[in-house]
């Protein structure tokens, strides 16, 4: 019955003897090999509903096609592309040793003749079982919390340029990074005050890291106190590596009186927009259902008191690297109760 089948699959994804002997260093340097990493994604109802729903809704476009999944993880979406989308051939590629388990799961479900997984990086010369420009569809979750910071984006660009047909499809194909603000003095005070007394020790140097390190957290909708500004939109069909670094202006207008801005907040919106396909939108905003891409919060060194109509301007500069993204934010305001102008640097680790 269903229980027996579930137990068979569960057995296949339990640790092997080799994996049981793995040290913490093995998982530290290959976090994608941790089962919890993939379990978290699979259990994300918003993500799974959109992507799995897309496969089912676009069966007519996927049927009989060749598909490459970049960053395939445990392989669930690759399996769905074959079973529910009717793809003729699906190859998943991932940098992690999790591909070993993914291949076992494909075999366990009788799909290893259609779905295979390969370990490596497309942007580092990994050869895949495709002719150049022969792939119909690339599925890749290339959007990071800061839009451009996910290292898989480099692989997507390499795979697109080498393997995708000129008329091919990328899922998703468009994403926009938005910027807004948050007023939460209590949370900021707690985050900074924690380091005043850590089990009897003062750790004041750590406060500097609070200001330098953006945090990922769901932001209550009621704490948003300005308009939202779209910072940058990326088209997966045309974006180049140099374009992942950006320096763009923003303008935000206060929507309430007697508020104090403590944080700038960034979040992406992800879409499939290609004509002829049934598209989707994954919203990662404070007023949306919580998903794996939560809001990115930048603690301001100088709080910004505002009244309704006050305008905050500035720029956001991002310089993504393999393991981190350097962010420089400049803020300027000539408000009704406060005026300031300053620049603050952050380091966001992927």
PDB file of C-alpha atoms in Angstrom, residues 99-277:
ATOM      1  CA  UNK A  99      22.671  14.064  -6.567  1.00  0.00           C
ATOM      2  CA  UNK A 100      23.575  10.545  -5.413  1.00  0.00           C
ATOM      3  CA  UNK A 101      20.337  10.359  -3.459  1.00  0.00           C
ATOM      4  CA  UNK A 102      18.408  12.055  -6.260  1.00  0.00           C
ATOM      5  CA  UNK A 103      19.481   9.337  -8.709  1.00  0.00           C
ATOM      6  CA  UNK A 104      18.465   6.651  -6.212  1.00  0.00           C
ATOM      7  CA  UNK A 105      15.049   8.272  -5.770  1.00  0.00           C
ATOM      8  CA  UNK A 106      14.587   8.461  -9.561  1.00  0.00           C
ATOM      9  CA  UNK A 107      15.410   4.760  -9.848  1.00  0.00           C
ATOM     10  CA  UNK A 108      13.158   3.870  -6.905  1.00  0.00           C
ATOM     11  CA  UNK A 109      10.257   5.538  -8.710  1.00  0.00           C
ATOM     12  CA  UNK A 110      11.020   3.837 -12.037  1.00  0.00           C
ATOM     13  CA  UNK A 111      12.001   7.090 -13.731  1.00  0.00           C
ATOM     14  CA  UNK A 112      15.769   6.719 -14.141  1.00  0.00           C
ATOM     15  CA  UNK A 113      15.347   6.104 -17.877  1.00  0.00           C
ATOM     16  CA  UNK A 114      14.006   9.666 -18.240  1.00  0.00           C
ATOM     17  CA  UNK A 115      15.501  11.565 -15.280  1.00  0.00           C
ATOM     18  CA  UNK A 116      19.205  11.656 -14.388  1.00  0.00           C
ATOM     19  CA  UNK A 117      21.278  13.837 -12.074  1.00  0.00           C
ATOM     20  CA  UNK A 118      24.869  15.041 -12.436  1.00  0.00           C
ATOM     21  CA  UNK A 119      27.138  16.690  -9.858  1.00  0.00           C
ATOM     22  CA  UNK A 120      29.185  19.722 -10.819  1.00  0.00           C
ATOM     23  CA  UNK A 121      29.044  23.313 -12.019  1.00  0.00           C
ATOM     24  CA  UNK A 122      27.949  24.274 -15.501  1.00  0.00           C
ATOM     25  CA  UNK A 123      29.936  27.511 -15.270  1.00  0.00           C
ATOM     26  CA  UNK A 124      33.137  25.561 -14.590  1.00  0.00           C
ATOM     27  CA  UNK A 125      33.079  23.448 -17.728  1.00  0.00           C
ATOM     28  CA  UNK A 126      30.867  20.544 -16.637  1.00  0.00           C
ATOM     29  CA  UNK A 127      29.794  18.669 -19.743  1.00  0.00           C
ATOM     30  CA  UNK A 128      26.139  17.669 -19.820  1.00  0.00           C
ATOM     31  CA  UNK A 129      24.507  15.047 -22.088  1.00  0.00           C
ATOM     32  CA  UNK A 130      23.113  17.664 -24.481  1.00  0.00           C
ATOM     33  CA  UNK A 131      24.168  19.091 -27.807  1.00  0.00           C
ATOM     34  CA  UNK A 132      24.677  22.868 -27.855  1.00  0.00           C
ATOM     35  CA  UNK A 133      21.415  24.811 -28.086  1.00  0.00           C
ATOM     36  CA  UNK A 134      19.319  21.650 -27.850  1.00  0.00           C
ATOM     37  CA  UNK A 135      17.487  22.165 -24.541  1.00  0.00           C
ATOM     38  CA  UNK A 136      13.856  23.288 -24.704  1.00  0.00           C
ATOM     39  CA  UNK A 137      13.417  24.327 -21.068  1.00  0.00           C
ATOM     40  CA  UNK A 138      15.699  25.329 -18.197  1.00  0.00           C
ATOM     41  CA  UNK A 139      14.217  25.327 -14.699  1.00  0.00           C
ATOM     42  CA  UNK A 140      16.378  27.124 -12.163  1.00  0.00           C
ATOM     43  CA  UNK A 141      15.552  28.824  -8.872  1.00  0.00           C
ATOM     44  CA  UNK A 142      18.052  31.609  -9.472  1.00  0.00           C
ATOM     45  CA  UNK A 143      16.581  34.319  -7.255  1.00  0.00           C
ATOM     46  CA  UNK A 144      18.227  35.092  -3.906  1.00  0.00           C
ATOM     47  CA  UNK A 145      16.994  37.250  -1.037  1.00  0.00           C
ATOM     48  CA  UNK A 146      18.799  40.171  -2.684  1.00  0.00           C
ATOM     49  CA  UNK A 147      17.884  38.993  -6.199  1.00  0.00           C
ATOM     50  CA  UNK A 148      21.464  38.819  -7.510  1.00  0.00           C
ATOM     51  CA  UNK A 149      23.249  37.039  -4.651  1.00  0.00           C
ATOM     52  CA  UNK A 150      22.495  33.365  -5.377  1.00  0.00           C
ATOM     53  CA  UNK A 151      25.641  31.733  -6.887  1.00  0.00           C
ATOM     54  CA  UNK A 152      23.438  29.491  -9.051  1.00  0.00           C
ATOM     55  CA  UNK A 153      22.817  32.530 -11.277  1.00  0.00           C
ATOM     56  CA  UNK A 154      26.271  32.092 -12.806  1.00  0.00           C
ATOM     57  CA  UNK A 155      25.391  28.516 -13.690  1.00  0.00           C
ATOM     58  CA  UNK A 156      22.082  29.549 -15.215  1.00  0.00           C
ATOM     59  CA  UNK A 157      23.772  32.090 -17.480  1.00  0.00           C
ATOM     60  CA  UNK A 158      26.368  29.509 -18.575  1.00  0.00           C
ATOM     61  CA  UNK A 159      23.697  26.843 -19.181  1.00  0.00           C
ATOM     62  CA  UNK A 160      21.475  29.292 -21.061  1.00  0.00           C
ATOM     63  CA  UNK A 161      24.254  30.464 -23.342  1.00  0.00           C
ATOM     64  CA  UNK A 162      25.498  26.953 -24.138  1.00  0.00           C
ATOM     65  CA  UNK A 163      22.462  24.680 -24.114  1.00  0.00           C
ATOM     66  CA  UNK A 164      19.154  26.576 -24.443  1.00  0.00           C
ATOM     67  CA  UNK A 165      17.474  26.757 -27.825  1.00  0.00           C
ATOM     68  CA  UNK A 166      16.932  30.311 -29.130  1.00  0.00           C
ATOM     69  CA  UNK A 167      13.193  29.741 -28.656  1.00  0.00           C
ATOM     70  CA  UNK A 168      13.645  27.967 -25.318  1.00  0.00           C
ATOM     71  CA  UNK A 169      11.975  28.738 -21.993  1.00  0.00           C
ATOM     72  CA  UNK A 170      13.467  29.616 -18.598  1.00  0.00           C
ATOM     73  CA  UNK A 171      11.386  28.983 -15.455  1.00  0.00           C
ATOM     74  CA  UNK A 172      11.086  31.481 -13.788  1.00  0.00           C
ATOM     75  CA  UNK A 173      12.120  34.169 -16.260  1.00  0.00           C
ATOM     76  CA  UNK A 174      11.735  37.493 -14.436  1.00  0.00           C
ATOM     77  CA  UNK A 175      12.342  38.853 -10.939  1.00  0.00           C
ATOM     78  CA  UNK A 176      12.229  42.271  -9.298  1.00  0.00           C
ATOM     79  CA  UNK A 177      13.930  43.481  -6.119  1.00  0.00           C
ATOM     80  CA  UNK A 178      11.836  45.884  -4.016  1.00  0.00           C
ATOM     81  CA  UNK A 179      12.845  48.247  -1.206  1.00  0.00           C
ATOM     82  CA  UNK A 180      10.722  49.599   1.640  1.00  0.00           C
ATOM     83  CA  UNK A 181      11.167  50.489   5.334  1.00  0.00           C
ATOM     84  CA  UNK A 182      10.246  49.107   8.732  1.00  0.00           C
ATOM     85  CA  UNK A 183       9.566  50.723  12.112  1.00  0.00           C
ATOM     86  CA  UNK A 184      10.320  48.304  14.943  1.00  0.00           C
ATOM     87  CA  UNK A 185      12.245  50.046  17.701  1.00  0.00           C
ATOM     88  CA  UNK A 186      11.576  47.262  20.208  1.00  0.00           C
ATOM     89  CA  UNK A 187      13.171  44.605  18.002  1.00  0.00           C
ATOM     90  CA  UNK A 188      16.183  46.813  17.207  1.00  0.00           C
ATOM     91  CA  UNK A 189      16.744  47.641  20.870  1.00  0.00           C
ATOM     92  CA  UNK A 190      16.576  43.966  21.778  1.00  0.00           C
ATOM     93  CA  UNK A 191      18.960  42.932  18.975  1.00  0.00           C
ATOM     94  CA  UNK A 192      21.550  45.501  20.074  1.00  0.00           C
ATOM     95  CA  UNK A 193      20.976  45.214  23.829  1.00  0.00           C
ATOM     96  CA  UNK A 194      21.526  41.461  23.813  1.00  0.00           C
ATOM     97  CA  UNK A 195      25.284  42.045  23.521  1.00  0.00           C
ATOM     98  CA  UNK A 196      25.448  44.261  26.620  1.00  0.00           C
ATOM     99  CA  UNK A 197      25.374  41.234  28.891  1.00  0.00           C
ATOM    100  CA  UNK A 198      25.945  37.745  27.489  1.00  0.00           C
ATOM    101  CA  UNK A 199      25.991  35.434  30.505  1.00  0.00           C
ATOM    102  CA  UNK A 200      27.814  38.117  32.450  1.00  0.00           C
ATOM    103  CA  UNK A 201      30.169  39.203  29.673  1.00  0.00           C
ATOM    104  CA  UNK A 202      30.040  42.461  27.733  1.00  0.00           C
ATOM    105  CA  UNK A 203      30.334  41.883  23.988  1.00  0.00           C
ATOM    106  CA  UNK A 204      29.939  45.409  22.666  1.00  0.00           C
ATOM    107  CA  UNK A 205      32.101  44.811  19.537  1.00  0.00           C
ATOM    108  CA  UNK A 206      29.333  42.498  18.321  1.00  0.00           C
ATOM    109  CA  UNK A 207      26.974  45.458  18.037  1.00  0.00           C
ATOM    110  CA  UNK A 208      28.994  46.599  15.050  1.00  0.00           C
ATOM    111  CA  UNK A 209      28.107  43.344  13.301  1.00  0.00           C
ATOM    112  CA  UNK A 210      24.405  43.969  13.907  1.00  0.00           C
ATOM    113  CA  UNK A 211      24.740  47.112  11.804  1.00  0.00           C
ATOM    114  CA  UNK A 212      26.928  45.451   9.165  1.00  0.00           C
ATOM    115  CA  UNK A 213      25.051  42.169   8.729  1.00  0.00           C
ATOM    116  CA  UNK A 214      21.587  42.151   7.129  1.00  0.00           C
ATOM    117  CA  UNK A 215      19.175  39.700   8.742  1.00  0.00           C
ATOM    118  CA  UNK A 216      16.575  37.480   7.095  1.00  0.00           C
ATOM    119  CA  UNK A 217      13.229  37.590   8.840  1.00  0.00           C
ATOM    120  CA  UNK A 218       9.489  37.858   8.105  1.00  0.00           C
ATOM    121  CA  UNK A 219       8.478  41.484   8.659  1.00  0.00           C
ATOM    122  CA  UNK A 220       4.976  42.225  10.031  1.00  0.00           C
ATOM    123  CA  UNK A 221       2.974  44.149   7.456  1.00  0.00           C
ATOM    124  CA  UNK A 222       1.888  46.738  10.032  1.00  0.00           C
ATOM    125  CA  UNK A 223       5.512  47.841  10.610  1.00  0.00           C
ATOM    126  CA  UNK A 224       5.930  49.093   7.022  1.00  0.00           C
ATOM    127  CA  UNK A 225       5.798  52.899   7.113  1.00  0.00           C
ATOM    128  CA  UNK A 226       6.680  54.079   3.586  1.00  0.00           C
ATOM    129  CA  UNK A 227       5.905  53.350  -0.016  1.00  0.00           C
ATOM    130  CA  UNK A 228       7.813  50.591  -1.819  1.00  0.00           C
ATOM    131  CA  UNK A 229      10.341  51.201  -4.583  1.00  0.00           C
ATOM    132  CA  UNK A 230      11.218  48.664  -7.328  1.00  0.00           C
ATOM    133  CA  UNK A 231      15.024  48.732  -7.364  1.00  0.00           C
ATOM    134  CA  UNK A 232      15.909  46.347 -10.165  1.00  0.00           C
ATOM    135  CA  UNK A 233      14.276  43.889 -12.568  1.00  0.00           C
ATOM    136  CA  UNK A 234      16.225  41.012 -14.118  1.00  0.00           C
ATOM    137  CA  UNK A 235      15.255  39.152 -17.285  1.00  0.00           C
ATOM    138  CA  UNK A 236      16.763  35.661 -17.193  1.00  0.00           C
ATOM    139  CA  UNK A 237      16.903  35.470 -21.003  1.00  0.00           C
ATOM    140  CA  UNK A 238      19.185  38.461 -21.395  1.00  0.00           C
ATOM    141  CA  UNK A 239      21.023  39.165 -18.107  1.00  0.00           C
ATOM    142  CA  UNK A 240      24.832  39.009 -18.175  1.00  0.00           C
ATOM    143  CA  UNK A 241      27.293  38.456 -15.324  1.00  0.00           C
ATOM    144  CA  UNK A 242      28.400  42.138 -15.172  1.00  0.00           C
ATOM    145  CA  UNK A 243      24.748  43.170 -14.787  1.00  0.00           C
ATOM    146  CA  UNK A 244      24.452  41.258 -11.507  1.00  0.00           C
ATOM    147  CA  UNK A 245      26.368  44.106  -9.879  1.00  0.00           C
ATOM    148  CA  UNK A 246      24.183  47.204  -9.673  1.00  0.00           C
ATOM    149  CA  UNK A 247      24.045  50.740  -8.318  1.00  0.00           C
ATOM    150  CA  UNK A 248      20.521  52.147  -8.454  1.00  0.00           C
ATOM    151  CA  UNK A 249      18.599  55.060  -6.889  1.00  0.00           C
ATOM    152  CA  UNK A 250      15.452  54.849  -4.773  1.00  0.00           C
ATOM    153  CA  UNK A 251      12.738  57.177  -3.509  1.00  0.00           C
ATOM    154  CA  UNK A 252      10.483  56.312  -0.571  1.00  0.00           C
ATOM    155  CA  UNK A 253       7.630  58.392   0.843  1.00  0.00           C
ATOM    156  CA  UNK A 254       6.402  58.108   4.424  1.00  0.00           C
ATOM    157  CA  UNK A 255       2.788  56.977   4.682  1.00  0.00           C
ATOM    158  CA  UNK A 256       2.179  57.728   8.398  1.00  0.00           C
ATOM    159  CA  UNK A 257       2.765  60.507  10.902  1.00  0.00           C
ATOM    160  CA  UNK A 258       5.021  60.218  13.975  1.00  0.00           C
ATOM    161  CA  UNK A 259       6.955  57.161  12.836  1.00  0.00           C
ATOM    162  CA  UNK A 260      10.630  56.259  13.207  1.00  0.00           C
ATOM    163  CA  UNK A 261      12.302  54.153  10.523  1.00  0.00           C
ATOM    164  CA  UNK A 262      14.734  51.601  11.991  1.00  0.00           C
ATOM    165  CA  UNK A 263      15.296  49.325   9.011  1.00  0.00           C
ATOM    166  CA  UNK A 264      15.398  49.282   5.247  1.00  0.00           C
ATOM    167  CA  UNK A 265      13.755  46.117   3.920  1.00  0.00           C
ATOM    168  CA  UNK A 266      14.418  44.384   0.583  1.00  0.00           C
ATOM    169  CA  UNK A 267      12.537  41.474  -0.975  1.00  0.00           C
ATOM    170  CA  UNK A 268      12.064  39.888  -4.422  1.00  0.00           C
ATOM    171  CA  UNK A 269       9.058  39.100  -6.567  1.00  0.00           C
ATOM    172  CA  UNK A 270       9.515  36.113  -8.904  1.00  0.00           C
ATOM    173  CA  UNK A 271       7.540  35.456 -12.088  1.00  0.00           C
ATOM    174  CA  UNK A 272       7.068  33.296 -15.152  1.00  0.00           C
ATOM    175  CA  UNK A 273       5.837  35.647 -17.854  1.00  0.00           C
ATOM    176  CA  UNK A 274       6.537  33.928 -21.192  1.00  0.00           C
ATOM    177  CA  UNK A 275       3.767  34.265 -23.745  1.00  0.00           C
ATOM    178  CA  UNK A 276       1.851  31.048 -24.348  1.00  0.00           C
ATOM    179  CA  UNK A 277       2.649  29.715 -20.870  1.00  0.00           C
TER     180      UNK A 277
END
